[in-house]
Short mmCIF file of C-alpha atoms in Angstrom, two decimals:
data_model
loop_
_atom_site.label_atom_id
_atom_site.label_comp_id
_atom_site.label_asym_id
_atom_site.label_seq_id
_atom_site.Cartn_x
_atom_site.Cartn_y
_atom_site.Cartn_z
CA MET A 22 43.00 -51.29 -25.26
CA GLY A 23 43.03 -48.18 -22.92
CA LYS A 24 44.72 -44.59 -24.10
CA GLY A 25 48.38 -45.34 -23.61
CA THR A 26 48.15 -47.98 -21.05
CA ASP A 27 47.36 -52.03 -21.51
CA LYS A 28 43.86 -52.22 -19.80
CA LEU A 29 41.06 -54.34 -21.32
CA TYR A 30 38.90 -51.70 -20.54
CA ILE A 31 37.95 -47.55 -21.77
CA THR A 32 37.36 -45.82 -18.70
CA HIS A 33 34.41 -42.67 -17.90
CA SER A 34 37.00 -40.08 -18.15
CA GLU A 35 38.57 -41.30 -21.31
CA TRP A 36 35.57 -41.83 -23.17
CA SER A 37 34.51 -37.87 -22.01
CA SER A 38 38.05 -36.14 -22.97
CA SER A 39 38.53 -33.76 -25.74
CA ASP A 40 39.97 -36.12 -28.21
CA ALA A 41 37.01 -38.80 -27.52
CA TYR A 42 35.39 -40.34 -30.62
CA SER A 43 32.27 -42.20 -31.39
CA ALA A 44 30.13 -43.44 -33.77
CA SER A 45 26.57 -41.03 -32.61
CA SER A 46 29.01 -37.88 -31.41
CA GLY A 47 31.87 -38.13 -34.08
CA SER A 48 35.51 -36.49 -33.40
CA GLY A 49 35.80 -33.47 -30.43
CA ALA A 50 31.99 -33.77 -29.44
CA THR A 51 33.29 -32.96 -25.72
CA LYS A 52 35.23 -29.71 -26.78
CA PRO A 53 34.72 -26.84 -24.95
CA LYS A 54 31.61 -24.43 -25.92
CA ALA A 55 32.29 -20.87 -27.62
CA THR A 56 32.81 -18.10 -25.03
CA GLY A 57 29.48 -16.17 -24.31
CA ALA A 58 27.15 -19.09 -24.41
CA ASN A 59 26.26 -17.68 -20.55
CA PHE A 60 26.01 -14.50 -21.96
CA LYS A 61 23.43 -12.45 -19.41
CA ARG A 62 22.39 -8.60 -20.30
CA LEU A 63 22.03 -6.40 -17.59
CA PRO A 64 18.91 -4.27 -18.13
CA PHE A 65 19.06 -0.20 -18.74
CA ASN A 66 17.34 0.31 -15.49
CA PHE A 67 18.95 -1.46 -13.11
CA CYS A 68 21.67 -0.85 -10.86
CA ALA A 69 25.12 -2.76 -11.80
CA VAL A 70 26.09 -3.24 -7.89
CA SER A 71 22.64 -4.16 -6.77
CA LEU A 72 21.43 -5.63 -9.77
CA GLN A 73 17.92 -4.20 -8.84
CA PRO A 74 16.43 -1.39 -10.57
CA PHE A 75 17.71 1.96 -9.65
CA ALA A 76 15.91 5.11 -8.13
CA HIS A 77 18.18 7.46 -7.85
CA PRO A 78 20.64 6.89 -10.86
CA VAL A 79 24.17 8.30 -11.32
CA CYS A 80 26.93 7.06 -14.28
CA THR A 81 30.42 7.07 -14.46
CA ALA A 82 32.72 8.57 -17.48
CA ASP A 83 32.28 5.32 -19.23
CA GLY A 84 28.66 4.86 -19.05
CA ALA A 85 28.12 2.25 -16.09
CA ILE A 86 24.87 2.99 -14.16
CA PHE A 87 24.43 3.00 -10.34
CA ASP A 88 21.99 4.15 -8.03
CA LEU A 89 23.40 6.37 -5.57
CA THR A 90 22.37 4.65 -2.41
CA ASN A 91 23.91 1.66 -3.58
CA ILE A 92 27.42 2.63 -5.24
CA LEU A 93 28.07 5.18 -2.19
CA PRO A 94 28.79 1.93 0.42
CA TRP A 95 30.33 0.56 -2.14
CA LEU A 96 32.70 3.09 -2.84
CA LYS A 97 33.19 3.65 0.73
CA LYS A 98 34.08 0.30 1.75
CA HIS A 99 36.37 -0.53 -1.68
CA GLY A 100 36.80 2.65 -3.41
CA THR A 101 36.74 0.76 -6.51
CA ASN A 102 34.57 0.46 -9.79
CA PRO A 103 32.26 -2.85 -9.29
CA VAL A 104 32.44 -3.03 -13.14
CA THR A 105 36.17 -2.33 -14.05
CA GLY A 106 37.87 -2.83 -10.84
CA LYS A 107 39.22 0.39 -11.48
CA LYS A 108 39.91 3.34 -8.72
CA LEU A 109 36.64 5.19 -8.73
CA GLU A 110 35.77 8.57 -6.23
CA SER A 111 32.06 9.68 -5.37
CA LYS A 112 33.09 13.29 -7.36
CA GLU A 113 33.37 11.20 -10.60
CA LEU A 114 29.42 9.88 -10.27
CA ILE A 115 27.48 11.85 -13.13
CA LYS A 116 23.69 12.22 -11.83
CA LEU A 117 21.31 11.37 -14.65
CA ASN A 118 17.78 12.82 -15.22
CA PHE A 119 15.62 9.94 -16.89
CA HIS A 120 12.02 11.36 -18.09
CA LYS A 121 8.94 9.17 -17.76
CA ASN A 122 5.49 9.05 -19.30
CA ASP A 123 2.38 9.00 -17.86
CA ASP A 124 3.02 5.06 -17.40
CA GLY A 125 6.22 5.56 -15.71
CA GLU A 126 8.13 4.48 -18.40
CA TYR A 127 11.51 5.94 -19.40
CA VAL A 128 10.97 8.01 -22.42
CA ASP A 129 12.80 10.31 -24.76
CA PRO A 130 12.03 14.33 -23.49
CA VAL A 131 11.94 14.99 -27.00
CA THR A 132 10.63 12.33 -29.16
CA TYR A 133 8.64 10.47 -26.29
CA LYS A 134 9.76 7.50 -27.56
CA VAL A 135 9.88 4.66 -24.87
CA PHE A 136 13.30 3.25 -24.26
CA THR A 137 13.84 -0.59 -24.38
CA ASP A 138 17.08 -3.16 -24.09
CA ASN A 139 17.31 -2.20 -27.76
CA THR A 140 17.77 1.84 -27.87
CA HIS A 141 21.08 3.12 -27.94
CA ILE A 142 20.61 5.46 -25.06
CA VAL A 143 23.32 8.67 -24.45
CA ALA A 144 23.35 10.86 -21.62
CA LEU A 145 25.49 14.48 -21.90
CA ARG A 146 28.22 14.66 -19.24
CA ASN A 147 27.41 18.50 -18.25
CA THR A 148 23.67 18.54 -17.83
CA GLY A 149 23.10 14.53 -17.23
CA ASN A 150 19.84 14.61 -18.88
CA VAL A 151 19.33 11.25 -21.04
CA PHE A 152 18.26 11.17 -24.37
CA ALA A 153 17.98 8.40 -27.20
CA TRP A 154 20.68 8.60 -29.76
CA ASP A 155 18.43 8.81 -32.70
CA THR A 156 17.68 12.35 -31.59
CA VAL A 157 20.97 13.53 -30.42
CA GLU A 158 22.30 11.92 -33.89
CA ARG A 159 19.77 14.02 -35.84
CA LEU A 160 18.92 17.55 -33.98
CA ASN A 161 22.26 17.79 -32.34
CA ILE A 162 25.08 16.38 -34.37
CA LYS A 163 23.55 16.39 -37.97
CA ALA A 164 21.84 19.89 -37.54
CA LYS A 165 25.23 21.36 -35.91
CA MET A 166 23.28 22.62 -33.40
CA TRP A 167 25.64 22.05 -29.95
CA LYS A 168 23.11 22.55 -27.32
CA ASP A 169 20.95 20.49 -24.64
CA LEU A 170 17.35 19.99 -26.12
CA VAL A 171 15.94 20.45 -22.60
CA SER A 172 18.25 22.87 -20.71
CA ASP A 173 19.74 24.83 -23.64
CA GLU A 174 23.13 24.31 -22.70
CA THR A 175 26.04 24.26 -24.23
CA PHE A 176 28.10 20.84 -24.90
CA GLY A 177 30.45 18.86 -26.99
CA ARG A 178 31.07 15.59 -28.65
CA SER A 179 33.21 14.58 -25.68
CA ASP A 180 30.16 15.31 -23.62
CA ILE A 181 28.39 12.69 -24.80
CA ILE A 182 28.19 9.17 -22.78
CA THR A 183 27.28 6.22 -23.64
CA LEU A 184 24.75 4.35 -21.32
CA GLN A 185 23.77 1.64 -23.41
CA ASP A 186 24.40 0.39 -27.14
CA PRO A 187 22.56 -2.46 -28.77
CA GLN A 188 25.74 -3.14 -31.50
CA ASN A 189 27.45 -3.09 -28.06
CA VAL A 190 26.08 -5.50 -25.49
CA GLY A 191 29.34 -6.36 -23.85
CA SER A 192 29.33 -3.54 -21.76
CA ARG A 193 25.99 -4.84 -20.24
CA ASP A 194 27.31 -8.39 -19.71
CA LEU A 195 26.99 -9.63 -16.28
CA SER A 196 29.60 -12.16 -16.51
CA SER A 197 32.59 -9.28 -17.30
CA PHE A 198 31.54 -7.37 -13.89
CA LYS A 199 34.74 -7.58 -11.84
CA PHE A 200 33.15 -7.71 -8.33
CA LEU A 201 30.65 -11.18 -9.64
CA GLN A 202 34.01 -12.71 -10.96
CA ASP A 203 35.76 -11.71 -7.56
CA GLY A 204 32.92 -13.20 -5.74
CA VAL A 205 32.58 -9.73 -3.77
CA SER A 206 29.38 -9.14 -1.63
CA ASN A 207 27.26 -6.07 -2.49
CA LEU A 208 25.26 -6.43 0.29
CA THR A 209 24.83 -3.71 3.12
CA PRO A 210 25.40 -4.23 6.54
CA GLN A 211 21.91 -4.90 7.00
CA GLN A 212 21.20 -7.32 4.33
CA GLU A 213 24.00 -9.05 5.50
CA ALA A 214 22.35 -9.21 9.10
CA GLU A 215 18.89 -10.15 7.63
CA ARG A 216 20.40 -13.30 5.84
CA ALA A 217 22.28 -14.06 8.65
CA ASP A 218 19.27 -14.36 10.64
CA PRO A 219 18.09 -18.15 11.20
CA LEU A 220 14.10 -16.93 11.14
CA SER A 221 14.67 -14.56 8.27
CA GLY A 222 13.28 -16.59 5.33
CA ILE A 223 10.59 -18.78 7.53
CA ASN A 224 7.17 -18.12 7.47
CA LEU A 225 6.03 -17.76 11.36
CA ARG A 226 2.51 -17.90 10.83
CA ALA A 227 2.44 -21.02 8.70
CA THR A 228 4.37 -23.45 11.34
CA GLY A 229 1.24 -23.75 13.81
CA SER A 230 2.03 -23.92 17.20
CA SER A 231 6.31 -23.84 16.86
CA ALA A 232 5.77 -20.41 15.99
CA LYS A 233 5.70 -19.47 19.70
CA VAL A 234 8.36 -21.40 20.58
CA LEU A 235 10.96 -20.13 17.51
CA ALA A 236 9.79 -16.47 18.42
CA ALA A 237 10.80 -17.29 22.23
CA LYS A 238 14.14 -18.83 20.67
CA GLN A 239 14.96 -15.70 18.57
CA ALA A 240 13.90 -13.18 21.15
CA VAL A 241 16.25 -14.81 24.14
CA ALA A 242 19.01 -14.92 21.59
CA LYS A 243 18.54 -11.33 21.01
CA ALA A 244 18.56 -10.44 24.40
CA ARG A 245 21.76 -12.46 25.44
CA GLU A 246 23.55 -11.13 22.15
CA ALA A 247 22.88 -7.46 23.14
CA ARG A 248 23.98 -8.32 27.17
CA THR A 249 27.14 -9.60 25.91
CA SER A 250 27.78 -6.95 23.51
CA ASP A 251 27.29 -4.24 26.07
CA PRO A 252 27.46 -4.71 29.49
CA ASN A 253 25.71 -1.73 30.27
CA TYR A 254 22.36 -2.91 28.71
CA ASN A 255 19.60 -2.10 30.30
CA PRO A 256 16.18 -3.15 28.57
CA ALA A 257 13.96 -1.14 30.98
CA LEU A 258 15.53 1.52 28.78
CA GLN A 259 14.62 0.23 25.20
CA SER A 260 11.35 2.41 23.77
CA LYS A 261 8.12 0.32 22.98
CA LYS A 262 7.77 -0.06 19.56
CA SER A 263 5.24 2.16 17.85
CA LEU A 264 2.02 0.79 16.04
CA THR A 265 1.99 3.03 13.56
CA SER A 266 6.44 1.96 12.89
CA SER A 267 6.12 0.73 8.98
CA GLU A 268 8.42 -2.50 7.32
CA LYS A 269 10.66 -1.42 4.71
CA PRO A 270 9.90 -2.02 1.16
CA THR A 271 11.61 -4.63 -0.47
CA ASN A 272 13.78 -3.99 -3.25
CA SER A 273 13.60 -7.14 -5.35
CA PRO A 274 13.25 -7.00 -8.95
CA ALA A 275 9.88 -9.08 -8.79
CA SER A 276 8.28 -6.86 -6.15
CA ALA A 277 9.34 -3.74 -8.64
CA HIS A 278 6.74 -4.84 -11.27
CA LYS A 279 4.44 -6.07 -9.16
CA GLN A 280 1.25 -4.04 -9.20
CA ASN A 281 -1.10 -3.66 -6.13
CA SER A 282 -3.75 -6.49 -6.91
CA THR A 283 -5.96 -5.00 -4.28
CA VAL A 284 -9.28 -3.31 -5.52
CA PRO A 285 -9.67 0.56 -4.40
CA TYR A 286 -13.14 1.01 -2.25
CA ASN A 287 -14.22 3.18 -4.91
CA ALA A 288 -13.23 1.42 -8.03
CA ALA A 289 -16.16 2.31 -10.75
CA GLY A 290 -17.66 -0.58 -12.59
CA HIS A 291 -15.31 1.05 -15.83
CA THR A 292 -12.24 1.84 -16.98
CA THR A 293 -10.53 4.41 -17.76
CA GLY A 294 -10.83 4.62 -21.65
CA LYS A 295 -6.65 4.83 -21.70
CA ALA A 296 -6.31 1.56 -24.03
CA ALA A 297 -8.86 2.66 -26.72
CA ALA A 298 -8.08 6.47 -26.54
CA SER A 299 -4.18 5.57 -27.26
CA PHE A 300 -5.16 2.81 -29.79
CA THR A 301 -7.31 5.13 -31.85
CA SER A 302 -4.84 8.31 -31.85
CA THR A 303 -1.60 8.54 -32.46
CA GLY A 304 -1.31 11.96 -29.65
CA LEU A 305 -1.75 9.82 -26.35
CA THR A 306 0.79 7.38 -24.59
CA PRO A 307 0.29 3.92 -25.29
CA HIS A 308 -1.64 1.92 -22.81
CA THR A 309 -1.65 -1.79 -23.02
CA SER A 310 -3.35 -2.33 -19.86
CA LEU A 311 -7.09 -1.77 -18.41
CA GLU A 312 -7.30 0.39 -15.38
CA ARG A 313 -10.59 0.58 -13.52
CA ALA A 314 -11.69 4.44 -12.99
CA LEU A 315 -11.71 5.61 -9.65
CA LEU A 316 -15.32 7.10 -8.48
CA THR A 317 -14.84 10.59 -6.06
CA ASP A 318 -15.97 10.00 -2.58
CA GLU A 319 -19.47 12.10 -3.81
CA GLU A 320 -19.82 9.62 -7.00
CA TYR A 321 -19.89 7.11 -4.68
CA MET A 322 -21.60 7.52 -2.27
CA LEU A 323 -24.46 8.10 -4.75
CA LYS A 324 -24.84 5.12 -5.84
CA PRO A 325 -28.37 3.74 -4.57
CA ARG A 326 -28.61 0.82 -1.67
CA ARG A 327 -25.10 2.39 -0.55
CA VAL A 328 -25.82 4.78 2.02
CA LYS A 329 -28.10 2.85 4.18
CA ILE A 330 -28.19 5.33 7.30
CA LYS A 331 -30.93 7.49 7.32
CA GLY A 332 -30.80 11.67 7.63
CA TYR A 333 -32.83 13.65 10.08
CA ALA A 334 -33.84 17.37 9.20
CA ARG A 335 -35.95 20.06 10.96
CA ILE A 336 -37.77 22.79 8.49
CA GLN A 337 -38.73 25.47 10.56
CA THR A 338 -41.36 27.67 9.21
CA SER A 339 -43.11 30.76 10.14
CA LEU A 340 -46.35 28.62 11.01
CA GLY A 341 -44.93 25.73 13.30
CA ASP A 342 -41.42 23.02 12.83
CA LEU A 343 -42.16 19.99 10.65
CA ASN A 344 -39.69 17.34 11.73
CA VAL A 345 -38.56 15.30 8.33
CA GLU A 346 -37.32 11.87 8.03
CA LEU A 347 -34.82 11.25 4.83
CA GLN A 348 -34.63 8.05 3.26
CA THR A 349 -31.06 7.68 1.85
CA GLU A 350 -30.91 4.24 0.87
CA TYR A 351 -33.67 4.65 -2.08
CA ALA A 352 -32.69 8.51 -3.21
CA PRO A 353 -29.19 9.37 -2.46
CA LYS A 354 -29.14 12.47 -5.07
CA ALA A 355 -31.42 13.90 -3.95
CA VAL A 356 -31.12 13.91 -0.04
CA TYR A 357 -27.74 14.93 -0.93
CA ASN A 358 -28.78 18.02 -2.98
CA PHE A 359 -30.99 18.67 0.14
CA VAL A 360 -28.48 18.59 2.50
CA GLN A 361 -26.17 20.17 1.12
CA LEU A 362 -28.24 22.93 0.72
CA ALA A 363 -29.86 23.18 3.93
CA LYS A 364 -26.01 23.06 5.63
CA LYS A 365 -25.30 26.05 3.54
CA GLY A 366 -28.47 28.05 4.20
CA TYR A 367 -29.88 27.96 1.05
CA TYR A 368 -33.63 27.78 2.36
CA ARG A 369 -33.16 30.32 4.88
CA ASP A 370 -35.60 33.45 4.94
CA THR A 371 -37.57 31.83 1.41
CA THR A 372 -40.85 31.01 1.28
CA PHE A 373 -43.71 28.62 0.09
CA HIS A 374 -45.19 30.19 -3.21
CA ARG A 375 -47.46 27.49 -3.85
CA ASN A 376 -50.26 25.83 -1.65
CA ILE A 377 -52.73 23.24 -3.22
CA ARG A 378 -55.06 21.92 -0.40
CA ASN A 379 -55.50 18.20 0.12
CA PHE A 380 -52.45 17.80 -2.86
CA MET A 381 -49.41 19.65 -1.60
CA ILE A 382 -47.41 22.47 -0.83
CA GLN A 383 -44.33 23.81 -2.73
CA GLY A 384 -41.22 25.91 -1.85
CA GLY A 385 -37.58 26.90 -1.25
CA ASP A 386 -37.30 28.83 -4.64
CA PRO A 387 -35.37 32.15 -3.16
CA THR A 388 -36.92 34.11 -5.88
CA GLY A 389 -40.13 32.77 -4.55
CA THR A 390 -41.72 32.76 -7.65
CA GLY A 391 -40.68 28.58 -8.65
CA LYS A 392 -38.98 29.05 -11.44
CA GLY A 393 -35.65 30.09 -10.30
CA GLY A 394 -32.94 28.55 -8.17
CA THR A 395 -30.21 25.69 -8.95
CA SER A 396 -29.09 22.52 -7.35
CA HIS A 397 -25.91 21.73 -5.36
CA TRP A 398 -24.37 21.47 -8.30
CA GLY A 399 -24.88 24.62 -9.91
CA LYS A 400 -27.86 22.77 -12.58
CA ASN A 401 -31.40 22.64 -12.67
CA PHE A 402 -33.11 20.55 -10.49
CA ASN A 403 -36.70 19.44 -9.54
CA ASP A 404 -38.14 21.63 -6.95
CA ASP A 405 -39.03 20.42 -3.36
CA PHE A 406 -42.80 19.98 -2.45
CA ILE A 407 -44.33 18.32 0.70
CA THR A 408 -47.69 16.36 -0.32
CA TYR A 409 -50.70 16.62 2.10
CA ARG A 410 -52.21 13.10 1.27
CA PRO A 411 -50.56 10.26 -1.06
CA ALA A 412 -50.90 11.54 -4.56
CA LYS A 413 -50.69 7.92 -6.97
CA HIS A 414 -50.96 9.93 -9.84
CA LEU A 415 -47.04 11.14 -9.18
CA ASP A 416 -45.20 7.90 -8.65
CA ARG A 417 -42.43 7.24 -10.81
CA LYS A 418 -42.60 11.03 -11.94
CA HIS A 419 -41.48 12.91 -8.75
CA THR A 420 -38.52 11.51 -6.17
CA ILE A 421 -39.86 10.56 -2.97
CA PHE A 422 -37.08 11.12 -0.89
CA GLY A 423 -37.93 11.54 2.99
CA ARG A 424 -41.48 12.05 5.20
CA VAL A 425 -42.35 14.00 7.59
CA VAL A 426 -42.35 12.27 10.94
CA GLY A 427 -43.56 15.55 13.35
CA GLY A 428 -44.52 18.29 13.58
CA LEU A 429 -48.30 16.99 12.09
CA ASP A 430 -49.92 20.08 13.55
CA ALA A 431 -48.21 22.38 11.79
CA LEU A 432 -48.41 20.80 8.68
CA ASP A 433 -52.56 21.08 9.12
CA ARG A 434 -52.21 25.04 9.52
CA LEU A 435 -49.78 25.09 6.62
CA GLU A 436 -52.69 23.26 4.47
CA ASN A 437 -55.77 25.76 6.02
CA ALA A 438 -53.72 28.58 5.31
CA LYS A 439 -55.69 30.64 2.72
CA THR A 440 -54.52 31.33 -0.83
CA ASP A 441 -55.64 33.26 -3.97
CA SER A 442 -56.79 32.07 -7.30
CA SER A 443 -53.45 31.20 -8.30
CA ASP A 444 -52.85 29.01 -5.27
CA ARG A 445 -50.19 31.63 -3.91
CA PRO A 446 -50.82 31.97 -0.09
CA LEU A 447 -52.39 35.51 0.87
CA ASP A 448 -50.38 35.69 4.13
CA THR A 449 -46.82 34.90 3.38
CA ILE A 450 -45.58 31.67 4.51
CA HIS A 451 -41.52 31.71 5.36
CA ILE A 452 -39.28 29.23 5.70
CA ASP A 453 -36.93 30.28 8.76
CA ASP A 454 -34.27 27.99 8.09
CA VAL A 455 -33.73 23.95 7.52
CA VAL A 456 -31.82 22.49 10.61
CA VAL A 457 -29.52 18.99 9.77
CA PHE A 458 -30.04 16.92 12.74
CA VAL A 459 -27.61 13.75 11.15
CA ASP A 460 -26.03 13.82 8.06
CA PRO A 461 -26.13 10.48 6.26
CA PHE A 462 -22.91 10.63 4.27
CA GLU A 463 -20.73 12.35 7.27
CA GLU A 464 -21.94 9.33 9.07
CA PHE A 465 -21.01 6.90 5.90
CA GLN A 466 -17.45 8.34 5.71
CA LYS A 467 -17.17 8.60 9.49
CA GLN A 468 -17.79 4.82 9.59
CA ARG A 469 -15.75 3.93 7.26
CA ARG A 470 -12.60 5.42 8.05
CA GLU A 471 -13.07 4.29 11.71
CA LYS A 472 -13.43 0.92 9.79
CA GLU A 473 -10.15 1.05 7.95
CA GLU A 474 -8.00 2.85 10.83
CA GLY A 475 -9.30 -0.56 12.35
CA GLU A 476 -8.06 -2.62 9.75
CA ARG A 477 -5.08 -0.73 9.60
CA GLU A 478 -4.37 -1.13 13.33
CA ARG A 479 -5.31 -4.86 13.00
CA GLU A 480 -2.72 -5.30 10.24
CA GLU A 481 0.29 -3.71 12.22
CA ILE A 482 -1.00 -5.59 15.42
CA ARG A 483 -0.81 -9.06 13.28
CA ARG A 484 2.59 -7.75 11.58
CA MET A 485 4.34 -7.51 15.03
CA GLY A 486 3.36 -10.29 16.69
CA GLY A 487 0.25 -9.65 18.03
CA ARG A 488 -0.90 -7.48 21.39
CA GLU A 489 1.37 -7.35 24.28
CA ASP A 490 -0.87 -9.63 26.72
CA GLU A 491 -0.59 -12.27 23.88
CA ARG A 492 3.09 -12.72 23.70
CA THR A 493 3.37 -15.59 26.40
CA THR A 494 5.47 -18.76 24.83
CA TRP A 495 3.81 -21.99 25.42
CA THR A 496 6.57 -22.81 28.26
CA GLY A 497 5.16 -19.77 30.16
CA LYS A 498 7.55 -17.16 29.69
CA ARG A 499 7.31 -13.99 27.94
CA VAL A 500 8.65 -12.27 24.97
CA TRP A 501 9.42 -8.73 26.27
CA SER A 502 9.06 -5.93 24.32
CA ASP A 503 12.93 -5.25 23.80
CA GLY A 504 12.86 -8.29 22.02
CA GLY A 505 14.36 -10.35 24.98
CA GLY A 506 12.78 -13.65 26.50
CA GLY A 507 11.92 -14.17 30.58
CA GLY A 508 10.00 -12.94 33.05
CA GLU A 509 6.30 -15.08 33.79
CA SER A 510 3.37 -13.79 32.90
CA LYS A 511 1.63 -12.63 35.94
CA GLY A 512 1.79 -9.14 35.35
CA GLU A 513 5.15 -8.53 37.08
CA THR A 514 6.05 -4.86 36.86
CA VAL A 515 9.25 -2.73 38.04
CA GLY A 516 8.51 0.39 39.48
CA GLY A 517 9.76 3.96 38.39
CA GLY A 518 12.09 5.61 39.83
CA VAL A 519 15.62 4.56 40.78
CA GLY A 520 14.36 1.44 41.79
CA LYS A 521 13.70 -0.41 38.81
CA TYR A 522 17.51 0.55 37.68
CA LEU A 523 18.70 -1.25 41.07
CA LYS A 524 16.05 -4.29 40.53
CA MET A 525 17.06 -4.41 36.50
CA GLY A 526 20.96 -3.85 37.53
CA ASN A 527 21.31 -6.46 40.45
CA GLY A 528 19.08 -8.99 39.86
CA GLY A 529 17.15 -8.70 36.95
CA ILE A 530 20.07 -10.30 34.09
CA GLU A 531 20.35 -12.90 36.69
CA ARG A 532 16.51 -13.49 36.58
CA ARG A 533 17.00 -13.79 33.32
CA LYS A 534 19.22 -16.16 33.06
CA GLU A 535 17.60 -18.63 35.24
CA GLU A 536 14.33 -18.00 32.83
CA ASP A 537 16.33 -18.57 29.92
CA LYS A 538 16.62 -21.82 31.06
CA VAL A 539 13.49 -24.41 29.96
CA LEU A 540 12.27 -25.02 33.81
CA GLY A 541 13.78 -28.04 33.98
CA GLU A 542 13.67 -28.27 37.91
CA GLU A 543 10.26 -26.19 38.03
CA TRP A 544 8.57 -28.72 35.60
CA GLU A 545 9.99 -31.49 37.36
CA GLY A 546 8.39 -30.39 40.64
CA MET A 547 4.82 -29.71 38.79
CA ALA A 548 4.41 -33.26 37.27
CA ASP A 549 2.04 -34.84 38.94
CA GLU A 550 2.46 -38.32 40.80
CA PRO A 551 1.00 -41.70 39.51
CA VAL A 552 -2.48 -42.37 40.38
CA LYS A 553 -2.11 -46.05 42.52
CA LYS A 554 -4.21 -48.19 41.06
CA LYS A 555 -6.94 -49.76 43.68
CA PRO A 556 -6.00 -53.52 44.86
CA ARG A 557 -8.63 -55.80 43.36
CA GLY A 558 -9.92 -57.91 45.91
CA GLY A 559 -10.01 -61.66 45.12
CA GLY A 560 -13.04 -64.21 44.98
CA GLY A 561 -14.99 -65.94 47.43
CA PHE A 562 -14.84 -65.48 51.69
CA GLY A 563 -10.94 -64.78 52.01
CA ASN A 564 -9.40 -66.56 55.05
CA PHE A 565 -12.59 -66.05 57.56
CA ASP A 566 -10.20 -63.91 59.61
CA SER A 567 -13.39 -61.30 60.26
CA TRP A 568 -15.37 -64.05 61.17
#
């Protein structure tokens, strides 16, 4: 029954062979699949070595695109083209000049057509400028105008390099890349070291109490490796890590397209309107996403109830000084205008042009008529005035942005000043100056900057694993700032001068070797003796020996 044998059964390998036949599958059901079934296409904006989006694109004469920061280490190590396997030198690389639109998309510099994986893309060898093939064919080849459309330099047909041809997708087929077929690693020494680290893929913050143990083991291993590789290793000479050090960005395709989800503090409640404008106008770059508009610092602070810090100023007049308290929380725009004008000396040497007893006094106009002057923004703004009594009939008609808290005797003198029939003071009352003691908007910005700096500092400390006094493991060992482990957390320090080198040179390494042990002997000595049980007395009177 078996194929070519006298067995009374058929094995699985015989059923799955190329000449197998069954009623459900038919003849030749297990024949190998067609060539190219595992085709994977590399996008045009990806480096052919790192297989990640490029930042500094270069290409070869046959159109293979690389990132300069990735191809140079490869050429230094191998000296070949990673795609074809042929010999390649760095001087043969051609720098490419891609153009982008407002959204950061690669476009044709002439027609502003967005490049996609289905666009026929070419580059000019002598200039490196990248165009769509339709543009070069229509404006250069058919028009017989052999000049670069951007730099106006002369080129020939042989200078046109095809970077992507949708009719020849095999040139970007990953399965045809030589270094992938040979299984050659394209990682840099730093990337290989990161992958060799057993803790590189572990989130220590999610391991709970085991995080300190893993961190201590890693630190001890690094210190041992440093001492083994360098006999003159001295941790006292290692520089401490700065709180301002930044982490290296990851170069993964996912992170390249990942947008920052953090909403800025000054984000508005409305969008920029680019999506709607580009939808109705063909002259604008298409926008398919909604972006929140960003407010300026001034627009952000002038929202009611946002700045709750009160301002204080002094109005110095010829009849005395008035101390005023500014209500920034309820009238931020009026307070901002008053403070900014006062700080630039707008009210200096002006007069009060109107004074009505039991009602109000008005001034601050540089022309002295009540009809001139401008606001901080250069536009018209209602005149400032001070009321002597409550004026209910002005509620919801004029903005109340402050109150007089000092100098009431000077206010009485202003009210009792004699005026003419048009309510103009007979004796000119001058405003010598307005001095701002507390600018609420500067205080608000100062507090916000301090808060942001504190948050950044806490984030850096968290990334570094905590402060120096927090780097103590549960075993009583301290993680040194140079990456090594050991040392009791009792504030032991090494003095400056020559002595610190003698201590670390003679006994430091040996002391760390002893501390690298898990303090087994010390733990045995620290073990508490078992508590002796109190013998229980028997019942009754005993044997009467004490009688």
